[in-house]
Amino acid sequence: MRIDIIAGARPNFMKIGPIINQLKTYNEQHPDSPFQFRLIHTGQHYDRNMSESFFEQLGIPEPDINLGAGSGSQANQTAQIMIGYENAIKAWKPDVCIVVGDVTSTMACAIVAKKAEIKVAHVEGGIRSGDMTMPEEINRMVTDSITDYFFTTSEEANQNLRTAGHAEEKIFYVGNTMIDSLLSHLSKLRKPDFFDQKIVGKKYIVLTLHRPSNVDDPEKLSALLDTIHHAIDDCIAIFPMHPRTRKVFDSIGKTYDKFEIVEPMSYLEFMYSVQHASGVITDSGGLTEETSMLNIPCITLRDSTERPETIHLGTNVLVKEPSQLEGYIKRMISGEWKKGQPIKYWDGKTAERIVEILAGIQN
Ligand code: UD1
């Protein structure tokens, strides 16, 4: 079985790492293994601290091919990735294309693969926010509509797929490969350099914002940051700033003395910061899974989530009204928060399940 594994943007890298490791392990343990694979980086994210540092820290091999798609409008990026991937399958046509998550690279490569009669496997298939203003929701729906094997993270995802009419035998509830990465790196997390000087001995939260709905409008971003800065009292907010956010933030021209604004952090340093925080304020989806696993309070600044299990079982709350934010932040800092419960199959063994299933498909 020839497999292409696609990764393009930061949240993809934690999801593919365990699958690649497991394929390698399987090949070592099975001399007659059917698996041959290539890693394709689309180049959607390309800064060192958005891409390369994750490869190094997560032990992911150098990509076999980098499509170098880079930044651009949604259509431009999608087109660049599709053209690049179509060329890549001319030289070596896989049987299965594994895409992960919901970024533009996921959808673009799934379309190319399906049209070339390559089976599409979607890791993290089936999740839905219901919010069609998010590019990710469109990516999820398009990808799932042409997926052959769904590897799902939650019962809710399974149900969404059934409701959409997908056959039960295509749905494999395997858990969460991002949690595989987290669990296997817990003992290796690293204190960031600035901690001893700026953070140790103080209470802090972690803040991340990058959704267009929160950061693209300077007035909205500025009002949001004002509210957070006021509500955290004498806490510090470590704020690793996404390049998209940085562009708009610089145009606002304000300073926030309780924010420790840093470049996007490496995986091991970022997860260390989260693990020791009083809480996290974010608009990321993946981070709500990681905080749930680590039992760290999490406020999500969005109207909806595609990961409802992080609310029902995890430590996440959705805050839709800015007027409610201050109250939640106070509760977070004072430690009055719900405790997370285990989520089925979020146990560090998801990649093993995926590879076993792929081996079974081959047989
Ligand atoms: C993408 C994903 C989003 C994910 C996020 C994590 C889509 C539709 N969105 O959003 O789901 O949560 O990644 O970061 O795929 N840029 C750089 N350097 C980089 C990468 C990006 O400077 O290495 C800048 C560019 O100006 C670019 C902008 O950030 O235009 C946005 O990047 P893009 O990949 O389009 O989307 P993200 O906002 O990162």
CSV table of C-alpha atoms and ligand atoms in Angstrom, one decimal:
chain,number,residue,atom,x,y,z
A,1,MET,CA,0.0,0.0,0.0
A,2,ARG,CA,1.5,3.3,-1.1
A,3,ILE,CA,0.5,6.2,1.2
A,4,ASP,CA,0.9,9.9,0.9
A,5,ILE,CA,0.7,11.8,4.2
A,6,ILE,CA,-0.2,15.5,3.8
A,7,ALA,CA,0.7,18.3,6.2
A,8,GLY,CA,0.7,22.0,5.5
A,9,ALA,CA,0.0,24.1,8.5
A,10,ARG,CA,1.1,24.2,12.1
A,11,PRO,CA,-1.8,22.2,13.7
A,12,ASN,CA,-1.2,19.4,11.2
A,13,PHE,CA,2.3,18.6,12.4
A,14,MET,CA,1.2,17.2,15.8
A,15,LYS,CA,-1.4,15.1,14.0
A,16,ILE,CA,0.9,13.4,11.5
A,17,GLY,CA,3.9,12.9,13.7
A,18,PRO,CA,2.5,9.8,15.6
A,19,ILE,CA,1.1,8.3,12.3
A,20,ILE,CA,4.6,8.4,10.7
A,21,ASN,CA,6.2,7.0,13.8
A,22,GLN,CA,3.7,4.2,13.9
A,23,LEU,CA,4.1,3.4,10.2
A,24,LYS,CA,7.9,3.2,10.7
A,25,THR,CA,7.5,0.9,13.7
A,26,TYR,CA,5.1,-1.3,11.8
A,27,ASN,CA,7.5,-1.6,8.9
A,28,GLU,CA,10.3,-2.5,11.4
A,29,GLN,CA,8.2,-5.1,13.1
A,30,HIS,CA,6.7,-6.6,9.9
A,31,PRO,CA,9.3,-7.5,7.3
A,32,ASP,CA,6.4,-8.2,4.9
A,33,SER,CA,4.8,-4.8,5.7
A,34,PRO,CA,2.6,-3.5,2.9
A,35,PHE,CA,3.4,0.1,3.7
A,36,GLN,CA,5.5,2.5,1.6
A,37,PHE,CA,4.9,6.2,2.4
A,38,ARG,CA,5.9,9.7,1.4
A,39,LEU,CA,5.5,12.9,3.5
A,40,ILE,CA,4.2,15.9,1.5
A,41,HIS,CA,4.5,19.3,3.0
A,42,THR,CA,2.3,21.8,1.1
A,43,GLY,CA,4.3,24.8,2.4
A,44,GLN,CA,1.1,26.5,3.6
A,45,HIS,CA,3.0,27.5,6.7
A,46,TYR,CA,6.7,28.1,6.1
A,47,ASP,CA,8.2,30.3,8.9
A,48,ARG,CA,10.7,28.4,11.0
A,49,ASN,CA,8.6,28.8,14.1
A,50,MET,CA,5.4,27.8,12.3
A,51,SER,CA,6.8,24.7,10.7
A,52,GLU,CA,10.4,23.6,10.9
A,53,SER,CA,10.7,23.8,14.7
A,54,PHE,CA,7.8,21.4,15.0
A,55,PHE,CA,9.5,18.9,12.7
A,56,GLU,CA,12.6,19.0,14.8
A,57,GLN,CA,10.9,18.7,18.2
A,58,LEU,CA,8.4,16.1,17.2
A,59,GLY,CA,11.0,14.0,15.4
A,60,ILE,CA,9.2,14.2,12.1
A,61,PRO,CA,11.4,13.3,9.1
A,62,GLU,CA,12.1,15.9,6.5
A,63,PRO,CA,9.3,15.9,4.0
A,64,ASP,CA,9.9,14.0,0.8
A,65,ILE,CA,8.4,16.9,-1.2
A,66,ASN,CA,7.6,20.5,-0.3
A,67,LEU,CA,5.1,22.0,-2.6
A,68,GLY,CA,6.0,25.5,-1.5
A,69,ALA,CA,2.5,26.9,-1.8
A,70,GLY,CA,3.0,29.8,0.7
A,71,SER,CA,0.5,32.4,1.7
A,72,GLY,CA,-2.3,33.9,-0.4
A,73,SER,CA,-6.0,34.2,-0.6
A,74,GLN,CA,-8.0,31.1,0.1
A,75,ALA,CA,-8.5,30.5,-3.7
A,76,ASN,CA,-4.8,31.2,-4.5
A,77,GLN,CA,-3.5,28.9,-1.8
A,78,THR,CA,-5.9,26.1,-2.7
A,79,ALA,CA,-4.9,26.4,-6.3
A,80,GLN,CA,-1.2,26.4,-5.6
A,81,ILE,CA,-1.5,23.3,-3.4
A,82,MET,CA,-3.7,21.5,-5.9
A,83,ILE,CA,-1.3,22.1,-8.8
A,84,GLY,CA,1.7,21.1,-6.7
A,85,TYR,CA,0.1,17.9,-5.4
A,86,GLU,CA,-1.2,16.9,-8.9
A,87,ASN,CA,2.4,17.0,-10.1
A,88,ALA,CA,3.6,15.1,-7.1
A,89,ILE,CA,1.3,12.1,-7.8
A,90,LYS,CA,2.4,11.9,-11.4
A,91,ALA,CA,5.8,10.6,-10.4
A,92,TRP,CA,4.6,8.3,-7.6
A,93,LYS,CA,0.9,7.5,-7.4
A,94,PRO,CA,-0.2,6.4,-3.9
A,95,ASP,CA,-3.1,4.1,-3.1
A,96,VAL,CA,-4.2,6.2,-0.1
A,97,CYS,CA,-3.8,9.9,0.7
A,98,ILE,CA,-4.0,10.6,4.4
A,99,VAL,CA,-5.1,14.2,5.2
A,100,VAL,CA,-5.5,15.5,8.7
A,101,GLY,CA,-7.5,18.3,10.3
A,102,ASP,CA,-9.3,21.1,8.5
A,103,VAL,CA,-6.8,23.5,6.9
A,104,THR,CA,-6.7,24.5,3.3
A,105,SER,CA,-4.1,21.9,2.5
A,106,THR,CA,-6.4,19.1,3.8
A,107,MET,CA,-9.2,20.0,1.4
A,108,ALA,CA,-7.0,20.8,-1.6
A,109,CYS,CA,-5.1,17.5,-1.5
A,110,ALA,CA,-8.2,15.5,-0.8
A,111,ILE,CA,-9.8,16.8,-4.0
A,112,VAL,CA,-6.7,16.1,-6.1
A,113,ALA,CA,-6.4,12.6,-4.7
A,114,LYS,CA,-10.0,11.7,-5.2
A,115,LYS,CA,-10.0,12.9,-8.8
A,116,ALA,CA,-7.0,10.7,-9.4
A,117,GLU,CA,-8.9,7.7,-8.0
A,118,ILE,CA,-6.7,7.6,-4.9
A,119,LYS,CA,-8.5,6.7,-1.7
A,120,VAL,CA,-8.8,9.5,0.8
A,121,ALA,CA,-8.4,8.9,4.5
A,122,HIS,CA,-9.4,11.8,6.7
A,123,VAL,CA,-7.9,11.9,10.2
A,124,GLU,CA,-10.2,14.0,12.4
A,125,GLY,CA,-13.1,13.5,10.0
A,126,GLY,CA,-16.6,14.3,10.9
A,127,ILE,CA,-16.3,17.3,13.2
A,128,ARG,CA,-18.6,20.2,12.5
A,129,SER,CA,-19.0,23.7,14.0
A,130,GLY,CA,-22.0,24.6,11.8
A,131,ASP,CA,-20.4,27.9,11.2
A,132,MET,CA,-20.1,28.4,7.4
A,133,THR,CA,-18.2,31.7,7.9
A,134,MET,CA,-15.1,29.7,8.9
A,135,PRO,CA,-13.0,28.5,6.0
A,136,GLU,CA,-12.2,25.4,8.1
A,137,GLU,CA,-15.9,24.3,8.2
A,138,ILE,CA,-16.0,24.4,4.4
A,139,ASN,CA,-12.7,22.5,4.3
A,140,ARG,CA,-14.2,19.8,6.6
A,141,MET,CA,-17.4,19.4,4.6
A,142,VAL,CA,-15.8,19.2,1.2
A,143,THR,CA,-13.1,16.8,2.5
A,144,ASP,CA,-15.6,14.6,4.2
A,145,SER,CA,-17.9,14.5,1.2
A,146,ILE,CA,-15.1,12.6,-0.8
A,147,THR,CA,-13.5,10.7,2.1
A,148,ASP,CA,-13.3,6.9,1.9
A,149,TYR,CA,-12.0,6.2,5.4
A,150,PHE,CA,-12.9,8.4,8.4
A,151,PHE,CA,-10.6,8.3,11.4
A,152,THR,CA,-12.6,10.1,14.1
A,153,THR,CA,-11.9,11.7,17.4
A,154,SER,CA,-15.3,11.7,19.1
A,155,GLU,CA,-18.8,10.2,19.3
A,156,GLU,CA,-20.1,13.5,18.0
A,157,ALA,CA,-18.0,13.2,14.9
A,158,ASN,CA,-19.3,9.7,14.3
A,159,GLN,CA,-22.9,10.9,14.6
A,160,ASN,CA,-22.3,13.8,12.3
A,161,LEU,CA,-21.1,11.4,9.6
A,162,ARG,CA,-24.0,9.0,10.1
A,163,THR,CA,-26.4,11.9,9.9
A,164,ALA,CA,-24.8,13.0,6.6
A,165,GLY,CA,-25.4,9.4,5.3
A,166,HIS,CA,-21.9,8.0,5.4
A,167,ALA,CA,-21.8,4.2,5.8
A,168,GLU,CA,-20.9,2.8,9.2
A,169,GLU,CA,-18.1,0.7,7.8
A,170,LYS,CA,-16.3,3.8,6.6
A,171,ILE,CA,-16.2,5.3,10.1
A,172,PHE,CA,-13.4,4.3,12.4
A,173,TYR,CA,-13.5,5.8,15.9
A,174,VAL,CA,-9.8,5.8,16.8
A,175,GLY,CA,-9.3,8.9,19.1
A,176,ASN,CA,-7.0,11.8,18.7
A,177,THR,CA,-3.5,11.8,17.2
A,178,MET,CA,-2.8,15.3,18.6
A,179,ILE,CA,-3.3,13.8,22.0
A,180,ASP,CA,-0.8,11.0,21.1
A,181,SER,CA,1.7,13.7,20.4
A,182,LEU,CA,1.0,15.5,23.7
A,183,LEU,CA,1.2,12.3,25.8
A,184,SER,CA,4.4,11.1,24.2
A,185,HIS,CA,6.1,14.5,24.8
A,186,LEU,CA,4.9,15.3,28.3
A,187,SER,CA,8.2,14.4,29.9
A,188,LYS,CA,10.1,16.4,27.4
A,189,LEU,CA,8.3,19.8,27.7
A,190,ARG,CA,10.8,22.7,28.0
A,191,LYS,CA,10.7,25.8,30.1
A,192,PRO,CA,10.9,28.8,27.7
A,193,ASP,CA,14.0,31.0,28.1
A,194,PHE,CA,12.0,34.1,29.2
A,195,PHE,CA,10.3,32.2,32.0
A,196,ASP,CA,12.9,32.6,34.8
A,197,GLN,CA,13.2,36.4,34.2
A,198,LYS,CA,9.6,37.3,33.5
A,199,ILE,CA,7.2,34.6,34.7
A,200,VAL,CA,8.5,32.4,37.6
A,201,GLY,CA,6.7,33.2,40.8
A,202,LYS,CA,3.9,35.0,39.1
A,203,LYS,CA,0.4,33.8,38.2
A,204,TYR,CA,-0.1,33.7,34.4
A,205,ILE,CA,-2.5,32.6,31.7
A,206,VAL,CA,-1.7,31.8,28.0
A,207,LEU,CA,-3.5,33.8,25.3
A,208,THR,CA,-3.7,32.8,21.6
A,209,LEU,CA,-5.8,34.5,18.9
A,210,HIS,CA,-5.6,34.0,15.2
A,211,ARG,CA,-9.1,33.5,13.8
A,212,PRO,CA,-10.0,36.1,11.1
A,213,SER,CA,-13.3,36.8,13.1
A,214,ASN,CA,-11.3,37.9,16.1
A,215,VAL,CA,-8.1,39.4,14.7
A,216,ASP,CA,-8.7,40.8,11.2
A,217,ASP,CA,-10.7,43.9,12.3
A,218,PRO,CA,-8.3,46.2,14.3
A,219,GLU,CA,-11.2,47.7,16.4
A,220,LYS,CA,-12.5,44.4,17.4
A,221,LEU,CA,-9.1,43.0,18.2
A,222,SER,CA,-8.2,46.1,20.2
A,223,ALA,CA,-11.5,46.0,22.2
A,224,LEU,CA,-11.0,42.3,22.9
A,225,LEU,CA,-7.4,42.8,24.1
A,226,ASP,CA,-8.5,45.8,26.3
A,227,THR,CA,-11.1,43.6,28.0
A,228,ILE,CA,-8.6,40.7,28.6
A,229,HIS,CA,-5.9,43.1,29.8
A,230,HIS,CA,-8.3,44.7,32.3
A,231,ALA,CA,-9.8,41.4,33.6
A,232,ILE,CA,-6.6,39.5,34.3
A,233,ASP,CA,-5.8,41.9,37.3
A,234,ASP,CA,-2.2,41.3,38.4
A,235,CYS,CA,-1.8,38.2,36.2
A,236,ILE,CA,0.5,38.0,33.2
A,237,ALA,CA,-0.8,36.8,29.8
A,238,ILE,CA,1.8,35.0,27.7
A,239,PHE,CA,0.7,35.9,24.2
A,240,PRO,CA,2.6,34.1,21.4
A,241,MET,CA,1.4,36.1,18.4
A,242,HIS,CA,0.4,34.4,15.2
A,243,PRO,CA,1.7,36.2,12.1
A,244,ARG,CA,-1.8,37.0,11.0
A,245,THR,CA,-2.5,38.7,14.4
A,246,ARG,CA,0.8,40.5,14.4
A,247,LYS,CA,0.0,42.4,11.2
A,248,VAL,CA,-3.2,43.8,12.7
A,249,PHE,CA,-1.8,44.3,16.2
A,250,ASP,CA,1.1,46.4,14.9
A,251,SER,CA,-1.4,48.6,13.1
A,252,ILE,CA,-3.3,49.3,16.4
A,253,GLY,CA,-0.1,50.7,18.0
A,254,LYS,CA,-1.1,50.1,21.6
A,255,THR,CA,0.9,48.6,24.4
A,256,TYR,CA,-0.3,46.2,27.0
A,257,ASP,CA,2.1,46.0,30.0
A,258,LYS,CA,0.6,42.8,31.4
A,259,PHE,CA,1.0,40.9,28.1
A,260,GLU,CA,4.2,39.0,27.5
A,261,ILE,CA,4.1,39.1,23.7
A,262,VAL,CA,6.4,36.6,22.1
A,263,GLU,CA,6.9,35.1,18.7
A,264,PRO,CA,4.9,31.9,17.9
A,265,MET,CA,6.5,29.3,20.3
A,266,SER,CA,7.9,25.9,19.6
A,267,TYR,CA,5.8,22.9,20.6
A,268,LEU,CA,7.7,21.8,23.7
A,269,GLU,CA,7.9,25.4,25.1
A,270,PHE,CA,4.3,26.2,24.3
A,271,MET,CA,2.9,23.1,25.9
A,272,TYR,CA,5.1,23.7,29.0
A,273,SER,CA,3.6,27.1,29.3
A,274,VAL,CA,0.1,25.7,29.0
A,275,GLN,CA,0.7,22.9,31.4
A,276,HIS,CA,1.7,25.4,34.2
A,277,ALA,CA,-0.8,28.1,33.4
A,278,SER,CA,-3.8,29.1,35.5
A,279,GLY,CA,-5.8,28.9,32.3
A,280,VAL,CA,-5.9,29.5,28.6
A,281,ILE,CA,-7.8,32.0,26.5
A,282,THR,CA,-7.9,31.1,22.8
A,283,ASP,CA,-9.8,30.8,19.6
A,284,SER,CA,-7.9,27.6,18.5
A,285,GLY,CA,-9.7,24.3,18.3
A,286,GLY,CA,-6.7,22.0,18.9
A,287,LEU,CA,-5.8,23.8,22.0
A,288,THR,CA,-9.2,23.1,23.6
A,289,GLU,CA,-8.3,19.4,23.2
A,290,GLU,CA,-4.9,19.8,24.8
A,291,THR,CA,-6.2,21.8,27.7
A,292,SER,CA,-8.9,19.3,28.3
A,293,MET,CA,-6.3,16.5,28.4
A,294,LEU,CA,-4.1,18.5,30.8
A,295,ASN,CA,-7.1,19.6,32.9
A,296,ILE,CA,-6.2,23.3,32.4
A,297,PRO,CA,-9.2,25.8,32.3
A,298,CYS,CA,-9.9,27.0,28.8
A,299,ILE,CA,-12.0,29.9,27.5
A,300,THR,CA,-12.7,29.8,23.8
A,301,LEU,CA,-13.6,33.1,22.1
A,302,ARG,CA,-15.9,31.8,19.4
A,303,ASP,CA,-19.6,31.4,18.7
A,304,SER,CA,-19.4,27.7,18.1
A,305,THR,CA,-17.1,24.7,18.4
A,306,GLU,CA,-16.5,21.7,16.3
A,307,ARG,CA,-15.2,19.9,19.4
A,308,PRO,CA,-18.3,19.8,21.7
A,309,GLU,CA,-16.7,17.0,23.8
A,310,THR,CA,-14.2,19.6,25.1
A,311,ILE,CA,-17.2,21.4,26.7
A,312,HIS,CA,-19.2,18.4,27.9
A,313,LEU,CA,-16.3,16.4,29.1
A,314,GLY,CA,-13.3,18.7,29.0
A,315,THR,CA,-12.3,22.0,30.6
A,316,ASN,CA,-13.5,24.3,27.8
A,317,VAL,CA,-16.2,27.0,27.8
A,318,LEU,CA,-17.4,29.0,24.9
A,319,VAL,CA,-17.7,32.7,25.5
A,320,LYS,CA,-19.7,34.3,22.8
A,321,GLU,CA,-20.5,37.6,24.4
A,322,PRO,CA,-17.6,40.0,25.2
A,323,SER,CA,-19.7,41.2,28.2
A,324,GLN,CA,-19.3,37.7,29.8
A,325,LEU,CA,-15.6,37.5,29.3
A,326,GLU,CA,-14.5,39.3,32.4
A,327,GLY,CA,-16.5,37.1,34.7
A,328,TYR,CA,-15.1,33.9,33.2
A,329,ILE,CA,-11.6,35.3,33.4
A,330,LYS,CA,-12.0,36.0,37.1
A,331,ARG,CA,-13.2,32.5,37.8
A,332,MET,CA,-10.4,31.0,35.8
A,333,ILE,CA,-7.8,33.0,37.7
A,334,SER,CA,-9.3,32.1,41.1
A,335,GLY,CA,-9.4,28.4,40.2
A,336,GLU,CA,-13.2,28.0,40.3
A,337,TRP,CA,-13.4,25.7,37.3
A,338,LYS,CA,-14.9,22.4,36.2
A,339,LYS,CA,-12.7,19.4,36.1
A,340,GLY,CA,-12.1,17.5,32.9
A,341,GLN,CA,-13.2,13.9,32.5
A,342,PRO,CA,-11.5,11.3,30.3
A,343,ILE,CA,-12.5,11.2,26.6
A,344,LYS,CA,-12.7,7.8,25.0
A,345,TYR,CA,-9.6,6.8,23.0
A,346,TRP,CA,-7.7,9.9,23.9
A,347,ASP,CA,-5.1,7.6,25.3
A,348,GLY,CA,-1.9,7.9,23.2
A,349,LYS,CA,-2.7,4.9,21.1
A,350,THR,CA,-4.7,6.5,18.2
A,351,ALA,CA,-1.9,6.2,15.6
A,352,GLU,CA,-1.5,2.5,16.4
A,353,ARG,CA,-5.2,2.0,15.8
A,354,ILE,CA,-5.1,3.9,12.5
A,355,VAL,CA,-2.1,1.8,11.2
A,356,GLU,CA,-3.8,-1.5,12.2
A,357,ILE,CA,-6.9,-0.5,10.4
A,358,LEU,CA,-4.9,0.5,7.3
A,359,ALA,CA,-3.1,-2.9,7.4
A,360,GLY,CA,-6.5,-4.6,7.6
A,361,ILE,CA,-7.8,-2.7,4.6
A,362,GLN,CA,-4.8,-3.9,2.6
A,363,ASN,CA,-5.4,-7.6,3.5
B,1,UD1,C1,-4.4,28.3,9.2
B,1,UD1,C2,-5.6,27.4,9.2
B,1,UD1,C3,-6.3,27.4,10.6
B,1,UD1,C4,-5.3,27.0,11.6
B,1,UD1,C5,-4.1,28.0,11.6
B,1,UD1,C6,-3.0,27.7,12.6
B,1,UD1,C7,-6.8,27.4,7.1
B,1,UD1,C8,-8.0,27.9,6.3
B,1,UD1,N1,-6.6,28.0,8.3
B,1,UD1,O1,-4.8,29.6,9.5
B,1,UD1,O2,-7.3,26.5,10.6
B,1,UD1,O3,-5.9,27.1,12.9
B,1,UD1,O4,-3.5,27.8,10.3
B,1,UD1,O5,-2.0,28.6,12.5
B,1,UD1,O6,-6.1,26.6,6.6
B,1,UD1,N2,1.9,33.5,7.7
B,1,UD1,C9,3.3,33.8,7.9
B,1,UD1,N3,4.1,32.7,8.1
B,1,UD1,C10,3.7,31.4,8.0
B,1,UD1,C11,2.3,31.2,7.8
B,1,UD1,C12,1.5,32.2,7.7
B,1,UD1,O7,3.7,34.9,8.0
B,1,UD1,O8,4.5,30.5,8.2
B,1,UD1,C13,1.0,34.6,7.6
B,1,UD1,C14,0.8,35.0,6.2
B,1,UD1,O9,0.7,36.4,6.1
B,1,UD1,C15,-0.6,34.4,5.9
B,1,UD1,C16,-1.3,34.5,7.2
B,1,UD1,O10,-0.2,34.3,8.2
B,1,UD1,O11,-1.3,35.1,4.9
B,1,UD1,C17,-2.3,33.4,7.4
B,1,UD1,O12,-1.8,32.1,7.1
B,1,UD1,P1,-2.8,31.0,6.5
B,1,UD1,O13,-2.1,29.7,6.3
B,1,UD1,O14,-3.5,31.5,5.3
B,1,UD1,O15,-3.9,30.9,7.6
B,1,UD1,P2,-3.8,30.9,9.2
B,1,UD1,O16,-4.5,32.1,9.7
B,1,UD1,O17,-2.4,30.6,9.7
